[in-house]
Each structure stands twice: as structure tokens, then as C-alpha cells.
mmCIF file of C-alpha atoms in Angstrom:
data_model
loop_
_atom_site.group_PDB
_atom_site.id
_atom_site.type_symbol
_atom_site.label_atom_id
_atom_site.label_comp_id
_atom_site.label_asym_id
_atom_site.label_seq_id
_atom_site.Cartn_x
_atom_site.Cartn_y
_atom_site.Cartn_z
ATOM 1 C CA MET A 1 3.594 -26.954 15.238
ATOM 2 C CA SER A 2 7.148 -26.653 14.575
ATOM 3 C CA VAL A 3 9.235 -23.889 16.320
ATOM 4 C CA LEU A 4 9.542 -21.849 12.700
ATOM 5 C CA ASP A 5 5.504 -21.930 12.765
ATOM 6 C CA THR A 6 5.589 -19.998 15.708
ATOM 7 C CA VAL A 7 8.321 -17.815 14.880
ATOM 8 C CA LEU A 8 6.580 -17.243 11.744
ATOM 9 C CA GLY A 9 3.181 -16.604 13.475
ATOM 10 C CA VAL A 10 5.092 -14.448 15.831
ATOM 11 C CA ILE A 11 6.356 -12.333 13.069
ATOM 12 C CA PHE A 12 3.315 -11.866 11.161
ATOM 13 C CA LEU A 13 1.187 -10.793 14.358
ATOM 14 C CA SER A 14 3.815 -8.442 15.838
ATOM 15 C CA GLN A 15 4.256 -6.895 12.328
ATOM 16 C CA THR A 16 0.127 -6.606 12.463
ATOM 17 C CA GLY A 17 -0.177 -5.756 15.894
ATOM 18 C CA VAL A 18 2.715 -2.617 15.340
ATOM 19 C CA GLY A 19 1.329 -1.133 12.222
ATOM 20 C CA VAL A 20 -2.331 -1.564 13.411
ATOM 21 C CA LEU A 21 -0.965 0.582 16.350
ATOM 22 C CA GLY A 22 0.778 3.417 14.518
ATOM 23 C CA ASN A 23 -1.530 3.871 11.801
ATOM 24 C CA SER A 24 -4.069 4.282 14.213
ATOM 25 C CA PHE A 25 -2.339 6.706 16.238
ATOM 26 C CA LEU A 26 -1.155 8.609 13.321
ATOM 27 C CA CYS A 27 -5.019 8.454 11.754
ATOM 28 C CA PHE A 28 -6.522 10.138 15.035
ATOM 29 C CA TYR A 29 -3.879 12.711 15.056
ATOM 30 C CA ILE A 30 -4.819 13.502 11.737
ATOM 31 C CA PHE A 31 -8.524 13.237 12.357
ATOM 32 C CA THR A 32 -7.697 15.253 15.347
ATOM 33 C CA LEU A 33 -6.347 18.287 12.761
ATOM 34 C CA PHE A 34 -9.685 17.909 10.741
ATOM 35 C CA SER A 35 -11.802 18.902 13.848
ATOM 36 C CA SER A 36 -9.399 21.469 14.649
ATOM 37 C CA ARG A 37 -9.666 22.789 11.355
ATOM 38 C CA ARG A 38 -5.683 22.919 10.959
ATOM 39 C CA ALA A 39 -5.610 20.104 8.144
ATOM 40 C CA ARG A 40 -3.841 20.359 5.301
ATOM 41 C CA PRO A 41 -5.353 19.144 1.828
ATOM 42 C CA MET A 42 -2.335 16.313 1.940
ATOM 43 C CA HIS A 43 -3.877 15.145 5.315
ATOM 44 C CA VAL A 44 -6.973 13.627 3.423
ATOM 45 C CA ILE A 45 -5.034 11.445 1.414
ATOM 46 C CA LEU A 46 -2.778 10.486 4.751
ATOM 47 C CA ALA A 47 -5.660 9.547 6.345
ATOM 48 C CA GLN A 48 -6.973 7.106 3.953
ATOM 49 C CA LEU A 49 -3.467 6.024 3.406
ATOM 50 C CA THR A 50 -3.585 4.704 7.175
ATOM 51 C CA MET A 51 -7.350 3.408 7.569
ATOM 52 C CA THR A 52 -6.229 1.709 3.906
ATOM 53 C CA ASN A 53 -3.117 0.346 6.088
ATOM 54 C CA ILE A 54 -5.212 -1.034 9.238
ATOM 55 C CA ILE A 55 -7.525 -2.612 6.690
ATOM 56 C CA GLY A 56 -4.861 -4.219 4.850
ATOM 57 C CA LEU A 57 -2.689 -5.613 8.068
ATOM 58 C CA ILE A 58 -5.651 -7.071 9.411
ATOM 59 C CA SER A 59 -7.278 -8.884 6.717
ATOM 60 C CA ARG A 60 -3.475 -10.472 5.650
ATOM 61 C CA GLY A 61 -1.195 -10.148 8.758
ATOM 62 C CA PHE A 62 -3.259 -11.682 11.414
ATOM 63 C CA PRO A 63 -4.927 -14.507 9.401
ATOM 64 C CA GLU A 64 -1.378 -15.804 8.405
ATOM 65 C CA GLY A 65 -0.324 -15.154 11.720
ATOM 66 C CA VAL A 66 -3.351 -16.911 13.624
ATOM 67 C CA PHE A 67 -2.310 -20.346 10.750
ATOM 68 C CA PHE A 68 0.975 -20.703 11.575
ATOM 69 C CA LEU A 69 0.033 -20.649 15.487
ATOM 70 C CA GLN A 70 -3.059 -22.887 15.687
ATOM 71 C CA LYS A 71 -2.494 -25.062 12.623
ATOM 72 C CA GLY A 72 -6.138 -26.564 11.757
ATOM 73 C CA TYR A 73 -7.684 -22.616 11.829
ATOM 74 C CA LEU A 74 -10.027 -22.301 8.809
ATOM 75 C CA LEU A 75 -12.149 -19.560 7.918
ATOM 76 C CA GLY A 76 -14.421 -21.656 5.628
ATOM 77 C CA ASN A 77 -15.999 -20.622 2.094
ATOM 78 C CA LEU A 78 -17.553 -17.701 3.369
ATOM 79 C CA GLY A 79 -15.032 -16.317 5.774
ATOM 80 C CA CYS A 80 -12.276 -16.785 2.601
ATOM 81 C CA LYS A 81 -14.080 -15.378 0.437
ATOM 82 C CA MET A 82 -14.722 -12.216 2.494
ATOM 83 C CA VAL A 83 -11.180 -11.890 3.938
ATOM 84 C CA PHE A 84 -9.454 -12.281 0.353
ATOM 85 C CA TYR A 85 -11.940 -9.603 -1.269
ATOM 86 C CA VAL A 86 -10.667 -7.608 1.512
ATOM 87 C CA GLN A 87 -7.348 -7.867 1.070
ATOM 88 C CA ARG A 88 -7.746 -7.354 -2.900
ATOM 89 C CA VAL A 89 -9.503 -4.015 -2.353
ATOM 90 C CA SER A 90 -7.304 -2.927 0.497
ATOM 91 C CA ARG A 91 -4.038 -3.596 -1.899
ATOM 92 C CA GLY A 92 -5.643 -1.608 -4.685
ATOM 93 C CA LEU A 93 -6.205 1.374 -2.527
ATOM 94 C CA SER A 94 -2.691 1.409 -0.932
ATOM 95 C CA ILE A 95 -1.460 1.550 -4.794
ATOM 96 C CA GLY A 96 -4.056 3.785 -5.876
ATOM 97 C CA THR A 97 -3.565 6.577 -2.538
ATOM 98 C CA THR A 98 0.312 6.332 -2.736
ATOM 99 C CA PHE A 99 0.282 7.455 -6.304
ATOM 100 C CA LEU A 100 -2.058 10.344 -5.421
ATOM 101 C CA LEU A 101 0.172 11.254 -2.665
ATOM 102 C CA SER A 102 3.030 11.171 -5.230
ATOM 103 C CA ALA A 103 0.993 13.121 -7.649
ATOM 104 C CA PHE A 104 -0.123 15.557 -5.186
ATOM 105 C CA GLN A 105 3.197 16.559 -3.879
ATOM 106 C CA ALA A 106 4.111 16.417 -7.829
ATOM 107 C CA VAL A 107 2.182 19.196 -8.186
ATOM 108 C CA THR A 108 2.864 21.093 -4.668
ATOM 109 C CA VAL A 109 6.311 21.263 -5.278
ATOM 110 C CA SER A 110 6.100 22.255 -9.258
ATOM 111 C CA PRO A 111 7.373 25.734 -10.526
ATOM 112 C CA SER A 112 4.560 28.336 -10.506
ATOM 113 C CA ASN A 113 5.049 29.143 -13.898
ATOM 114 C CA SER A 114 4.909 25.525 -14.841
ATOM 115 C CA ARG A 115 1.571 24.166 -15.940
ATOM 116 C CA LEU A 116 1.079 21.433 -13.068
ATOM 117 C CA ALA A 117 0.997 24.506 -10.651
ATOM 118 C CA LYS A 118 -2.395 25.776 -12.208
ATOM 119 C CA VAL A 119 -4.008 22.698 -11.551
ATOM 120 C CA LYS A 120 -6.870 22.948 -8.982
ATOM 121 C CA VAL A 121 -5.523 20.051 -6.887
ATOM 122 C CA GLN A 122 -7.101 20.779 -3.632
ATOM 123 C CA LYS A 123 -10.357 20.447 -5.455
ATOM 124 C CA LEU A 124 -9.430 17.245 -6.445
ATOM 125 C CA ILE A 125 -8.293 15.303 -3.808
ATOM 126 C CA ARG A 126 -11.929 14.443 -2.202
ATOM 127 C CA PRO A 127 -13.427 12.853 -5.060
ATOM 128 C CA SER A 128 -10.293 11.065 -6.466
ATOM 129 C CA CYS A 129 -10.205 8.794 -2.671
ATOM 130 C CA VAL A 130 -14.002 8.133 -2.944
ATOM 131 C CA SER A 131 -13.211 6.854 -6.642
ATOM 132 C CA LEU A 132 -10.003 4.938 -5.180
ATOM 133 C CA TRP A 133 -12.854 3.092 -3.096
ATOM 134 C CA ILE A 134 -15.401 2.643 -5.614
ATOM 135 C CA PHE A 135 -13.347 1.712 -8.322
ATOM 136 C CA ASN A 136 -11.279 -0.946 -6.482
ATOM 137 C CA MET A 137 -14.246 -2.627 -5.297
ATOM 138 C CA ILE A 138 -16.008 -2.948 -8.194
ATOM 139 C CA LEU A 139 -12.854 -3.992 -9.942
ATOM 140 C CA GLU A 140 -12.509 -7.071 -7.266
ATOM 141 C CA ILE A 141 -15.882 -7.747 -7.378
ATOM 142 C CA ASN A 142 -14.998 -11.348 -9.259
ATOM 143 C CA VAL A 143 -12.926 -12.141 -6.147
ATOM 144 C CA PRO A 144 -15.345 -14.088 -4.282
ATOM 145 C CA LEU A 145 -16.203 -16.310 -6.920
ATOM 146 C CA TYR A 146 -12.713 -18.110 -7.248
ATOM 147 C CA VAL A 147 -11.554 -18.165 -3.459
ATOM 148 C CA THR A 148 -12.789 -20.962 -1.269
ATOM 149 C CA GLY A 149 -11.765 -22.624 1.763
ATOM 150 C CA PRO A 150 -8.754 -24.501 1.895
ATOM 151 C CA ARG A 151 -8.120 -27.289 -0.519
ATOM 152 C CA SER A 152 -7.466 -30.044 1.767
ATOM 153 C CA HIS A 153 -11.269 -29.947 2.399
ATOM 154 C CA ASN A 154 -12.037 -31.036 -1.120
ATOM 155 C CA SER A 155 -9.604 -32.686 -2.959
ATOM 156 C CA SER A 156 -11.395 -31.902 -6.751
ATOM 157 C CA TYR A 157 -10.224 -28.630 -6.542
ATOM 158 C CA THR A 158 -7.622 -27.916 -9.482
ATOM 159 C CA GLY A 159 -6.266 -25.450 -11.802
ATOM 160 C CA GLY A 160 -5.351 -23.083 -8.994
ATOM 161 C CA PHE A 161 -3.022 -23.195 -6.036
ATOM 162 C CA ASP A 162 -3.310 -22.778 -1.701
ATOM 163 C CA LEU A 163 -3.084 -20.149 0.064
ATOM 164 C CA LEU A 164 -2.409 -21.566 3.094
ATOM 165 C CA TYR A 165 -5.556 -21.307 4.667
ATOM 166 C CA CYS A 166 -7.993 -21.094 1.823
ATOM 167 C CA TYR A 167 -7.419 -21.745 -1.619
ATOM 168 C CA TRP A 168 -7.712 -19.867 -5.180
ATOM 169 C CA GLY A 169 -9.194 -21.667 -8.365
ATOM 170 C CA LYS A 170 -8.858 -20.537 -11.900
ATOM 171 C CA VAL A 171 -6.523 -18.810 -11.588
ATOM 172 C CA SER A 172 -5.900 -17.336 -15.082
ATOM 173 C CA GLN A 173 -9.800 -16.247 -14.699
ATOM 174 C CA GLY A 174 -9.262 -14.802 -11.569
ATOM 175 C CA ILE A 175 -6.056 -12.851 -11.834
ATOM 176 C CA THR A 176 -8.044 -10.566 -14.625
ATOM 177 C CA ILE A 177 -6.313 -8.048 -17.074
ATOM 178 C CA LEU A 178 -8.147 -4.694 -15.506
ATOM 179 C CA PRO A 179 -6.553 -5.728 -11.814
ATOM 180 C CA SER A 180 -3.146 -5.745 -13.504
ATOM 181 C CA LEU A 181 -3.660 -3.103 -15.800
ATOM 182 C CA ARG A 182 -4.299 -0.951 -12.543
ATOM 183 C CA ASP A 183 -1.054 -1.954 -11.229
ATOM 184 C CA ILE A 184 0.830 -1.266 -13.892
ATOM 185 C CA LEU A 185 -1.029 2.421 -14.584
ATOM 186 C CA PHE A 186 -0.440 3.042 -10.893
ATOM 187 C CA VAL A 187 2.983 1.911 -9.978
ATOM 188 C CA GLY A 188 3.772 3.744 -13.892
ATOM 189 C CA GLY A 189 2.544 6.764 -12.570
ATOM 190 C CA LEU A 190 4.381 6.448 -9.039
ATOM 191 C CA VAL A 191 7.958 6.195 -10.701
ATOM 192 C CA CYS A 192 7.020 9.105 -12.789
ATOM 193 C CA SER A 193 5.711 11.371 -10.270
ATOM 194 C CA SER A 194 8.361 10.167 -8.056
ATOM 195 C CA GLY A 195 11.426 11.102 -11.006
ATOM 196 C CA TYR A 196 9.813 14.342 -11.581
ATOM 197 C CA ILE A 197 10.105 15.544 -7.702
ATOM 198 C CA VAL A 198 13.957 13.760 -7.714
ATOM 199 C CA PHE A 199 14.188 16.462 -10.682
ATOM 200 C CA LEU A 200 12.991 19.571 -9.576
ATOM 201 C CA LEU A 201 14.647 18.748 -6.145
ATOM 202 C CA ASP A 202 18.039 18.157 -7.919
ATOM 203 C CA ARG A 203 17.340 21.351 -9.797
ATOM 204 C CA HIS A 204 16.946 23.481 -6.627
ATOM 205 C CA HIS A 205 19.875 22.007 -4.821
ATOM 206 C CA GLN A 206 21.786 23.016 -7.890
ATOM 207 C CA ARG A 207 20.375 27.005 -7.842
ATOM 208 C CA VAL A 208 20.803 26.899 -3.976
ATOM 209 C CA GLN A 209 24.692 25.793 -4.233
ATOM 210 C CA TYR A 210 24.864 28.692 -7.053
ATOM 211 C CA ILE A 211 23.456 31.677 -5.112
ATOM 212 C CA HIS A 212 25.628 29.934 -1.858
ATOM 213 C CA SER A 213 23.199 30.064 0.178
ATOM 214 C CA GLU A 214 22.372 27.589 2.878
ATOM 215 C CA SER A 215 22.353 23.880 1.774
ATOM 216 C CA LEU A 216 19.685 21.684 1.106
ATOM 217 C CA SER A 217 19.699 19.506 3.768
ATOM 218 C CA SER A 218 19.992 22.423 6.434
ATOM 219 C CA GLY A 219 16.655 23.571 5.226
ATOM 220 C CA THR A 220 13.574 24.194 7.371
ATOM 221 C CA SER A 221 10.940 24.400 4.357
ATOM 222 C CA PRO A 222 7.992 22.126 5.486
ATOM 223 C CA GLU A 223 7.464 21.671 1.562
ATOM 224 C CA LEU A 224 10.856 20.348 1.247
ATOM 225 C CA LYS A 225 10.864 18.409 4.340
ATOM 226 C CA ALA A 226 7.470 17.016 3.019
ATOM 227 C CA THR A 227 8.839 15.909 -0.853
ATOM 228 C CA GLU A 228 11.657 13.763 1.208
ATOM 229 C CA THR A 229 9.301 11.492 2.852
ATOM 230 C CA VAL A 230 7.085 11.298 0.349
ATOM 231 C CA LEU A 231 10.181 9.717 -2.211
ATOM 232 C CA MET A 232 11.018 7.954 1.069
ATOM 233 C CA LEU A 233 7.467 5.952 1.695
ATOM 234 C CA VAL A 234 7.489 5.355 -2.766
ATOM 235 C CA SER A 235 10.487 3.765 -2.476
ATOM 236 C CA ILE A 236 9.658 1.623 0.531
ATOM 237 C CA PHE A 237 6.193 1.005 -1.453
ATOM 238 C CA VAL A 238 7.709 0.080 -4.501
ATOM 239 C CA CYS A 239 10.341 -2.401 -3.198
ATOM 240 C CA ALA A 240 7.894 -4.068 -0.980
ATOM 241 C CA TYR A 241 5.292 -4.164 -4.283
ATOM 242 C CA CYS A 242 7.596 -5.483 -6.643
ATOM 243 C CA ILE A 243 9.211 -8.575 -4.059
ATOM 244 C CA SER A 244 5.499 -9.606 -3.506
ATOM 245 C CA CYS A 245 3.813 -9.419 -6.535
ATOM 246 C CA GLY A 246 7.066 -11.189 -8.356
ATOM 247 C CA ILE A 247 6.657 -13.619 -5.725
ATOM 248 C CA THR A 248 2.785 -14.047 -6.431
ATOM 249 C CA LEU A 249 2.902 -14.089 -10.333
ATOM 250 C CA TYR A 250 6.052 -17.153 -10.045
ATOM 251 C CA LYS A 251 4.204 -18.810 -7.608
ATOM 252 C CA VAL A 252 0.821 -18.553 -10.537
ATOM 253 C CA TYR A 253 3.157 -19.917 -12.932
ATOM 254 C CA VAL A 254 5.305 -22.852 -11.296
ATOM 255 C CA THR A 255 3.189 -24.485 -8.900
ATOM 256 C CA HIS A 256 6.146 -26.135 -6.988
ATOM 257 C CA LEU A 257 6.848 -22.637 -5.339
ATOM 258 C CA GLY A 258 8.327 -23.318 -1.450
ATOM 259 C CA VAL A 259 5.808 -22.093 0.931
ATOM 260 C CA GLN A 260 8.781 -20.107 2.680
ATOM 261 C CA VAL A 261 8.968 -18.172 -0.293
ATOM 262 C CA MET A 262 5.196 -17.055 -0.448
ATOM 263 C CA ASN A 263 5.714 -15.948 3.561
ATOM 264 C CA VAL A 264 8.773 -13.824 2.224
ATOM 265 C CA GLY A 265 5.989 -12.398 0.218
ATOM 266 C CA THR A 266 4.002 -12.014 2.540
ATOM 267 C CA PHE A 267 6.332 -10.285 5.006
ATOM 268 C CA ALA A 268 7.494 -7.867 2.265
ATOM 269 C CA ALA A 269 3.792 -7.090 1.733
ATOM 270 C CA LEU A 270 3.140 -6.021 5.425
ATOM 271 C CA CYS A 271 6.236 -3.751 5.501
ATOM 272 C CA PHE A 272 4.902 -0.750 3.909
ATOM 273 C CA PRO A 273 1.570 -0.436 5.971
ATOM 274 C CA THR A 274 3.669 -1.112 9.526
ATOM 275 C CA ILE A 275 6.943 1.117 8.382
ATOM 276 C CA SER A 276 4.826 4.134 6.891
ATOM 277 C CA PRO A 277 3.028 5.516 10.221
ATOM 278 C CA PHE A 278 5.993 5.836 11.524
ATOM 279 C CA LEU A 279 7.965 7.206 8.879
ATOM 280 C CA LEU A 280 5.707 10.264 8.536
ATOM 281 C CA ILE A 281 5.847 10.338 12.571
ATOM 282 C CA HIS A 282 9.551 10.477 12.561
ATOM 283 C CA ARG A 283 9.696 12.780 9.833
ATOM 284 C CA GLY A 284 7.140 14.776 11.478
ATOM 285 C CA ALA A 285 5.367 14.564 7.798
ATOM 286 C CA VAL A 286 1.332 15.493 9.659
#
């Protein structure tokens, strides 16, 4: 085991540990709000986001970290199928929940005379959260068919690529049209809803300046602060998603992509679930 392997293992396990700790604390706090009946509709989405973060960190960060610290650590066929299925489902949930959070905030800050303001969004949140779980679990059901144990245990594996401790065969079939379409729709929705929020904030800022009131930055509106926090979350998510997704797609079509580049993709993918709970706590969004 080289020094680089040790460093990578420590980094991934540290990301996982810090992220799980932050998300667990935030999740516990949100559930205390539910028990005391002080929770707002937004807390339902945040509760799902924190749980999704925990699942994603454990299913991806922990195996990666242990792999680098203990060369020869193998999950086996069944372990690989389970871990990567959970990874893919949690990834889809993360994209969908972040979109749901952004869309909810866009409706919340919409002017009272707009069509969006008339949407009964509070009644749609819980069904939407449940639907995301069902949708992603069904959509990724084909993953266990193509993921197996490491290639080193079977030299007959061809047509796929190594995932360090596992192997993904028949990539063109494993990465199907539907998951890609899901990502495009949700990320596109994220960008549109965030752009709409920025437009509303800019218009509000101009209006405040016009009437010579307090500046936007000194405002104490909880809605305004929550909106700014959601925009920060979306920005971090989109950046991390683009880096991770870009590297993964490049790996699919360029078979000689180095392992270190894949590590960058893993690090980027773990950044959002690690940072988001601390951002929410620091900004007082809960």
C-alpha cells in the first residue's frame, strides 16, 4: 500500500465520516421539529435530502476509503450488486430531491398574483418525496444485472470498465436512456427554477433600492434567507454533479482514463452530501 493510497483512503473516509455526522445531526434535529409540530413543509424535503446524503456517503465513500486502505478488500458479486444499486438509487434521489427543494422555494417566493403562487405545493410535497423513492428504485433495477465482482477474478469480463473494487460490464446497456433522461430533466429543472428565483431576487432588490429602504443584504426575512441558502445548495450540487458526471461519461468512452481522474470524480460526488448539512446549519435554514 503506497502513501497515495493511504492519503486517498483517509480523505474518502474523512469525507464520509464528517458528512454522515453532519447529516445525522441535521436529520435528528428535523425529526425533533416534527415531534414538536414546529416543522414547516420545507423540512419534509430537507429530511429526505439528509437521509439520501447519508445513504450516498456510506454506499460510495466508505467502500472507496476501505479499498485504498486495505488493498484486496473485495465485496464479491452480491456485495457489488447491492452497493452499486444503492449508489445509483441514492444518486437519483439526490438529484430529484434537490430539484424538489429548488422548485418548492421557487413557488414559495413567487408573487401572490402569479400562477405559481396558486399551486397547493404543501399537499404535493409528501407524495412527491414518496414517488421519488419508488421511481428511482424501479429505474435502477437493471444495475445488479451488469455489476459484478472485480475483473481480476474473472479475465473473461469484457466490454465494460473497472470500478476499482467491482466491475461494470456492458456499459452501453447499463447506462440506459431513462436514467440519462431523468438526470437531464431534473438538472434542467434545477437550472430553470434557480434562474427564476434569481430573477425574483434581483427584481426585489431593485424595488428595495427604489424605495430607499434597507438593503437586501441586511434584510431579516426568513424566506429571503432560505431562498439564498437553496441557491447556494443548488450551485454546489450542479458543480459537483457536472464534474462527477463528466468524468464518468469520459470513462465510458475513453477506456484508458487514469484511476486518479476517477478519484477526482468520486471526491466531487461526495462534496455535496458532505457540505450541504453544514451549510444549512450555518445559514439557519432549519
